[in-house]
Amino acid sequence: MQTQSKVTLSTVTPFKNKLNSPFTKKGITVLQINLGKRCNLACTHCHVEAGPKRTEELSPEVCEQLVSLIHKFPEIKIVDLTGGAPEMNYGFKPLVEAARATGKQVIVRSNLTIYFEDGFADLPEYFVQHQIRVVASLPCYLADNVDKMRGAGVFDSSVKALQWLNQLGYGKEPNLILDLVFNPQLPTGEKFSLAPEQTNLERDYKMFLQEHFNIVFSNLFTITNLPVGRTKMHLERRKLYTSYLQFLESHFNPGTVEHLMCRDEISIDYLGNVYDCDFNQMMNLPAKNHNGETLTVSKLLEADSLDLISEIQTAAYCYGCTAGSGSSCGGALL
């Protein structure tokens, strides 16, 4: 595990100053949709600030536009559904079914515990029916650490959910992919660290979960805690926000830039606004066309093109995706 090196910077270098060329999109192949902020959990590290008291979610109008977008653009290969708990928010099943009907892979970013809430017990079987790729948060394989980040009892519920998915073939059959996500513990002092090396940590996860719970899964993704949402608030309360950004900048790896998720995806919020990534969405940094106008799903449909973004919008938290081995919704980049 990498630990903090001495940083003498008094400020954080603007991210775009680190780049040797204009930061532009490649062809868009991933459509990530945040269906809303409704969630049955309120995790301490949640960059969306989702929770049981949030009510914001996709509207029928925007859902119809997104279904049209999915049908209209065959270059979209992956529809990545997130939240909140995406399964709780309006439009989840219509978007799944539109994507599968057009031959696209569907990813659901699931907190696992949602299957035990009233009205959601059908989800695991529904996932099998539509061969949805499940990417599930399990920030540690130790119960105390998980419950500290996500709430009392979450680890036990997650274990039961993973065993349920295994019984249905997830993590075993090639078309039923079950991935887990690791997040580091939030720092309480200036001894910062990046996530451990992904391959080695995946081996440790697999050995522990198999031995103790007879759980198998496909891949482990390590994701850096970006200073956005509740993570940002946590750092600010402890006066660690700037020093954490400096730590991330000090570990900037230019080799990650080519592989960043924002290069080939667009992120859509529950209002239909377009962003370069989910983190920009949470920080209200919208994607813009060559005229500097912000984009919406309806504008993409009207233009009959996904390639309207002139340059990817950046901020200091982009150092979280480019530190060390890199970080993305699909784990380490290198």
Tab-separated table of C-alpha atoms in Angstrom, residues 77-316:
chain	number	residue	atom	x	y	z
A	77	LYS	CA	-22.171	-0.880	-26.109
A	78	ILE	CA	-22.699	-0.562	-22.334
A	79	VAL	CA	-25.548	0.986	-20.309
A	80	ASP	CA	-24.274	1.502	-16.764
A	81	LEU	CA	-27.040	2.136	-14.218
A	82	THR	CA	-26.191	3.778	-10.927
A	83	GLY	CA	-27.765	5.846	-8.160
A	84	GLY	CA	-28.557	5.936	-5.199
A	85	ALA	CA	-29.727	2.392	-5.385
A	86	PRO	CA	-30.586	2.356	-9.105
A	87	GLU	CA	-33.129	-0.438	-8.571
A	88	MET	CA	-35.192	1.842	-6.270
A	89	ASN	CA	-35.477	4.719	-8.713
A	90	TYR	CA	-38.012	5.245	-11.496
A	91	GLY	CA	-37.083	3.855	-14.891
A	92	PHE	CA	-34.745	1.047	-13.834
A	93	LYS	CA	-36.523	-1.833	-15.560
A	94	PRO	CA	-37.529	0.079	-18.735
A	95	LEU	CA	-33.890	1.103	-19.245
A	96	VAL	CA	-32.632	-2.441	-18.616
A	97	GLU	CA	-35.091	-3.857	-21.117
A	98	ALA	CA	-34.376	-1.219	-23.769
A	99	ALA	CA	-30.657	-1.886	-23.492
A	100	ARG	CA	-30.979	-5.664	-23.623
A	101	ALA	CA	-33.416	-5.457	-26.557
A	102	THR	CA	-30.721	-3.606	-28.519
A	103	GLY	CA	-27.940	-6.041	-27.585
A	104	LYS	CA	-26.123	-3.799	-25.118
A	105	GLN	CA	-24.480	-4.961	-21.915
A	106	VAL	CA	-26.216	-3.664	-18.773
A	107	ILE	CA	-24.311	-2.952	-15.577
A	108	VAL	CA	-26.168	-2.355	-12.334
A	109	ARG	CA	-24.184	-0.842	-9.477
A	110	SER	CA	-25.923	-2.595	-6.619
A	111	ASN	CA	-25.520	-2.205	-2.869
A	112	LEU	CA	-26.734	-5.845	-2.451
A	113	THR	CA	-28.865	-5.054	0.623
A	114	ILE	CA	-31.705	-3.731	-1.562
A	115	TYR	CA	-32.843	-7.327	-2.301
A	116	PHE	CA	-34.069	-7.635	1.294
A	117	GLU	CA	-36.233	-4.497	1.188
A	118	ASP	CA	-39.995	-4.830	0.641
A	119	GLY	CA	-40.819	-5.002	-3.048
A	120	PHE	CA	-37.313	-5.826	-4.308
A	121	ALA	CA	-36.952	-9.560	-3.614
A	122	ASP	CA	-37.447	-10.305	-7.327
A	123	LEU	CA	-34.246	-8.494	-8.309
A	124	PRO	CA	-31.726	-11.370	-8.308
A	125	GLU	CA	-33.955	-13.476	-10.590
A	126	TYR	CA	-34.628	-10.408	-12.757
A	127	PHE	CA	-30.865	-9.880	-13.089
A	128	VAL	CA	-30.460	-13.491	-14.250
A	129	GLN	CA	-33.324	-13.175	-16.734
A	130	HIS	CA	-31.673	-10.185	-18.414
A	131	GLN	CA	-28.064	-11.294	-17.830
A	132	ILE	CA	-27.238	-8.047	-16.064
A	133	ARG	CA	-23.652	-7.554	-14.927
A	134	VAL	CA	-23.741	-6.882	-11.181
A	135	VAL	CA	-21.080	-4.540	-9.767
A	136	ALA	CA	-21.509	-4.626	-6.009
A	137	SER	CA	-19.940	-2.483	-3.325
A	138	LEU	CA	-18.086	-4.438	-0.647
A	139	PRO	CA	-15.443	-1.985	0.597
A	140	CYS	CA	-13.734	-4.629	2.731
A	141	TYR	CA	-14.053	-8.355	3.455
A	142	LEU	CA	-14.110	-7.654	7.209
A	143	ALA	CA	-17.496	-6.980	8.806
A	144	ASP	CA	-16.432	-4.140	11.129
A	145	ASN	CA	-14.925	-2.068	8.329
A	146	VAL	CA	-17.950	-2.515	6.050
A	147	ASP	CA	-20.475	-1.677	8.778
A	148	LYS	CA	-18.454	1.395	9.766
A	149	MET	CA	-18.682	2.764	6.222
A	150	ARG	CA	-22.153	1.562	5.234
A	151	GLY	CA	-24.200	0.986	8.385
A	152	ALA	CA	-24.812	-1.696	11.024
A	153	GLY	CA	-25.641	-5.118	9.616
A	154	VAL	CA	-24.733	-4.260	6.030
A	155	PHE	CA	-21.897	-6.803	5.875
A	156	ASP	CA	-24.143	-9.708	6.939
A	157	SER	CA	-26.825	-8.673	4.437
A	158	SER	CA	-24.205	-8.350	1.705
A	159	VAL	CA	-22.890	-11.850	2.408
A	160	LYS	CA	-26.414	-13.299	2.202
A	161	ALA	CA	-27.027	-11.428	-1.061
A	162	LEU	CA	-23.773	-12.683	-2.590
A	163	GLN	CA	-24.617	-16.257	-1.587
A	164	TRP	CA	-28.060	-15.801	-3.180
A	165	LEU	CA	-26.486	-14.538	-6.413
A	166	ASN	CA	-24.022	-17.453	-6.381
A	167	GLN	CA	-26.927	-19.925	-6.060
A	168	LEU	CA	-28.405	-18.409	-9.224
A	169	GLY	CA	-25.132	-18.829	-11.115
A	170	TYR	CA	-23.550	-15.392	-10.626
A	171	GLY	CA	-19.770	-15.539	-10.442
A	172	LYS	CA	-19.895	-19.054	-11.899
A	173	GLU	CA	-21.489	-18.840	-15.335
A	174	PRO	CA	-19.694	-16.705	-17.962
A	175	ASN	CA	-22.795	-14.634	-18.807
A	176	LEU	CA	-23.575	-13.874	-15.147
A	177	ILE	CA	-20.747	-11.587	-14.089
A	178	LEU	CA	-20.470	-10.581	-10.436
A	179	ASP	CA	-17.856	-7.938	-9.615
A	180	LEU	CA	-17.033	-6.451	-6.215
A	181	VAL	CA	-15.787	-2.930	-5.471
A	182	PHE	CA	-13.179	-2.011	-2.847
A	183	ASN	CA	-12.896	1.503	-1.415
A	184	PRO	CA	-10.199	2.462	1.114
A	185	GLN	CA	-11.302	3.577	4.566
A	186	LEU	CA	-11.757	7.350	4.783
A	187	PRO	CA	-8.690	9.027	6.322
A	188	THR	CA	-8.925	10.584	9.762
A	189	GLY	CA	-5.453	12.154	9.651
A	190	GLU	CA	-2.781	13.050	7.136
A	191	LYS	CA	-1.513	9.499	6.714
A	192	PHE	CA	-3.160	9.007	3.323
A	193	SER	CA	-2.933	5.916	1.151
A	194	LEU	CA	-4.019	4.704	-2.250
A	195	ALA	CA	-5.819	1.408	-2.758
A	196	PRO	CA	-3.632	-1.714	-2.610
A	197	GLU	CA	-2.569	-3.371	-5.859
A	198	GLN	CA	-5.763	-4.678	-7.441
A	199	THR	CA	-4.625	-8.163	-8.519
A	200	ASN	CA	-3.199	-9.070	-5.117
A	201	LEU	CA	-6.201	-7.675	-3.247
A	202	GLU	CA	-8.570	-9.612	-5.524
A	203	ARG	CA	-6.714	-12.808	-4.613
A	204	ASP	CA	-7.078	-12.003	-0.895
A	205	TYR	CA	-10.801	-11.239	-1.270
A	206	LYS	CA	-11.409	-14.477	-3.168
A	207	MET	CA	-9.548	-16.615	-0.638
A	208	PHE	CA	-11.272	-15.051	2.376
A	209	LEU	CA	-14.819	-15.042	0.990
A	210	GLN	CA	-14.479	-18.594	-0.336
A	211	GLU	CA	-13.044	-19.933	2.915
A	212	HIS	CA	-15.431	-18.196	5.307
A	213	PHE	CA	-18.673	-17.884	3.311
A	214	ASN	CA	-18.279	-20.132	0.234
A	215	ILE	CA	-18.697	-17.028	-1.951
A	216	VAL	CA	-17.203	-16.727	-5.439
A	217	PHE	CA	-17.121	-13.670	-7.701
A	218	SER	CA	-15.682	-12.587	-11.043
A	219	ASN	CA	-13.480	-9.505	-10.534
A	220	LEU	CA	-12.493	-7.025	-7.839
A	221	PHE	CA	-12.336	-3.323	-8.717
A	222	THR	CA	-10.304	-0.946	-6.540
A	223	ILE	CA	-11.659	2.614	-6.581
A	224	THR	CA	-9.986	5.624	-4.985
A	225	ASN	CA	-12.141	7.797	-2.727
A	226	LEU	CA	-12.499	10.999	-4.726
A	227	PRO	CA	-12.995	14.168	-2.652
A	228	VAL	CA	-16.599	14.611	-3.807
A	229	GLY	CA	-19.897	14.441	-1.913
A	230	ARG	CA	-19.737	12.932	1.586
A	231	THR	CA	-16.043	12.121	1.177
A	232	LYS	CA	-15.362	15.815	0.544
A	233	MET	CA	-17.430	16.805	3.579
A	234	HIS	CA	-15.573	14.252	5.713
A	235	LEU	CA	-12.223	15.698	4.626
A	236	GLU	CA	-13.313	19.315	5.086
A	237	ARG	CA	-14.558	18.663	8.632
A	238	ARG	CA	-11.104	17.367	9.497
A	239	LYS	CA	-9.285	20.108	7.557
A	240	LEU	CA	-7.778	17.452	5.285
A	241	TYR	CA	-9.331	18.414	1.944
A	242	THR	CA	-6.428	20.380	0.427
A	243	SER	CA	-3.734	18.068	1.764
A	244	TYR	CA	-5.595	15.041	0.369
A	245	LEU	CA	-5.743	16.691	-3.068
A	246	GLN	CA	-2.027	17.431	-2.809
A	247	PHE	CA	-1.417	13.784	-1.928
A	248	LEU	CA	-3.368	12.664	-4.991
A	249	GLU	CA	-1.509	15.142	-7.210
A	250	SER	CA	1.844	13.917	-5.870
A	251	HIS	CA	0.929	10.435	-7.155
A	252	PHE	CA	-0.263	11.623	-10.597
A	253	ASN	CA	0.512	8.979	-13.220
A	254	PRO	CA	0.386	10.315	-16.797
A	255	GLY	CA	0.053	6.745	-18.095
A	256	THR	CA	-3.496	6.598	-16.751
A	257	VAL	CA	-4.844	9.501	-18.820
A	258	GLU	CA	-5.315	7.516	-22.020
A	259	HIS	CA	-7.516	4.995	-20.176
A	260	LEU	CA	-9.760	7.311	-18.130
A	261	MET	CA	-13.448	6.399	-18.163
A	262	CYS	CA	-14.454	9.935	-19.154
A	263	ARG	CA	-12.760	9.438	-22.541
A	264	ASP	CA	-15.427	7.101	-23.938
A	265	GLU	CA	-18.501	7.652	-21.759
A	266	ILE	CA	-21.155	10.226	-21.076
A	267	SER	CA	-22.919	10.487	-17.723
A	268	ILE	CA	-26.598	11.459	-17.509
A	269	ASP	CA	-28.379	12.702	-14.384
A	270	TYR	CA	-32.007	12.139	-13.411
A	271	LEU	CA	-32.931	15.499	-14.985
A	272	GLY	CA	-31.466	14.551	-18.365
A	273	ASN	CA	-28.342	16.723	-18.169
A	274	VAL	CA	-25.105	15.451	-19.720
A	275	TYR	CA	-21.714	15.255	-17.982
A	276	ASP	CA	-18.334	13.759	-18.803
A	277	CYS	CA	-18.407	11.500	-15.727
A	278	ASP	CA	-20.376	10.742	-12.585
A	279	PHE	CA	-18.042	12.850	-10.420
A	280	ASN	CA	-18.512	15.943	-12.597
A	281	GLN	CA	-22.241	15.259	-12.342
A	282	MET	CA	-22.131	15.372	-8.545
A	283	MET	CA	-20.063	18.579	-8.608
A	284	ASN	CA	-22.394	20.187	-11.171
A	285	LEU	CA	-19.713	20.538	-13.848
A	286	PRO	CA	-21.718	19.904	-17.036
A	287	ALA	CA	-20.370	18.803	-20.399
A	288	LYS	CA	-20.282	21.535	-23.057
A	289	ASN	CA	-20.317	21.662	-26.837
A	290	HIS	CA	-17.958	23.743	-29.005
A	291	ASN	CA	-20.163	26.812	-28.424
A	292	GLY	CA	-19.881	26.466	-24.652
A	293	GLU	CA	-23.510	25.383	-24.306
A	294	THR	CA	-24.449	22.734	-21.760
A	295	LEU	CA	-25.896	19.520	-23.159
A	296	THR	CA	-29.006	17.478	-22.423
A	297	VAL	CA	-30.351	14.154	-23.657
A	298	SER	CA	-32.895	16.001	-25.803
A	299	LYS	CA	-30.096	17.991	-27.488
A	300	LEU	CA	-28.207	14.780	-28.302
A	301	LEU	CA	-31.357	13.325	-29.842
A	302	GLU	CA	-32.036	16.507	-31.787
A	303	ALA	CA	-28.469	16.634	-33.116
A	304	ASP	CA	-28.545	12.908	-33.947
A	305	SER	CA	-25.056	12.634	-32.475
A	306	LEU	CA	-23.261	11.697	-29.266
A	307	ASP	CA	-20.103	13.528	-30.361
A	308	LEU	CA	-20.957	17.094	-29.374
A	309	ILE	CA	-18.483	17.546	-26.509
A	310	SER	CA	-15.497	19.667	-27.504
A	311	GLU	CA	-13.302	19.127	-24.442
A	312	ILE	CA	-13.689	17.111	-21.233
A	313	GLN	CA	-14.312	19.301	-18.185
A	314	THR	CA	-11.713	18.825	-15.436
A	315	ALA	CA	-11.233	19.737	-11.783
A	316	ALA	CA	-8.769	19.034	-8.989
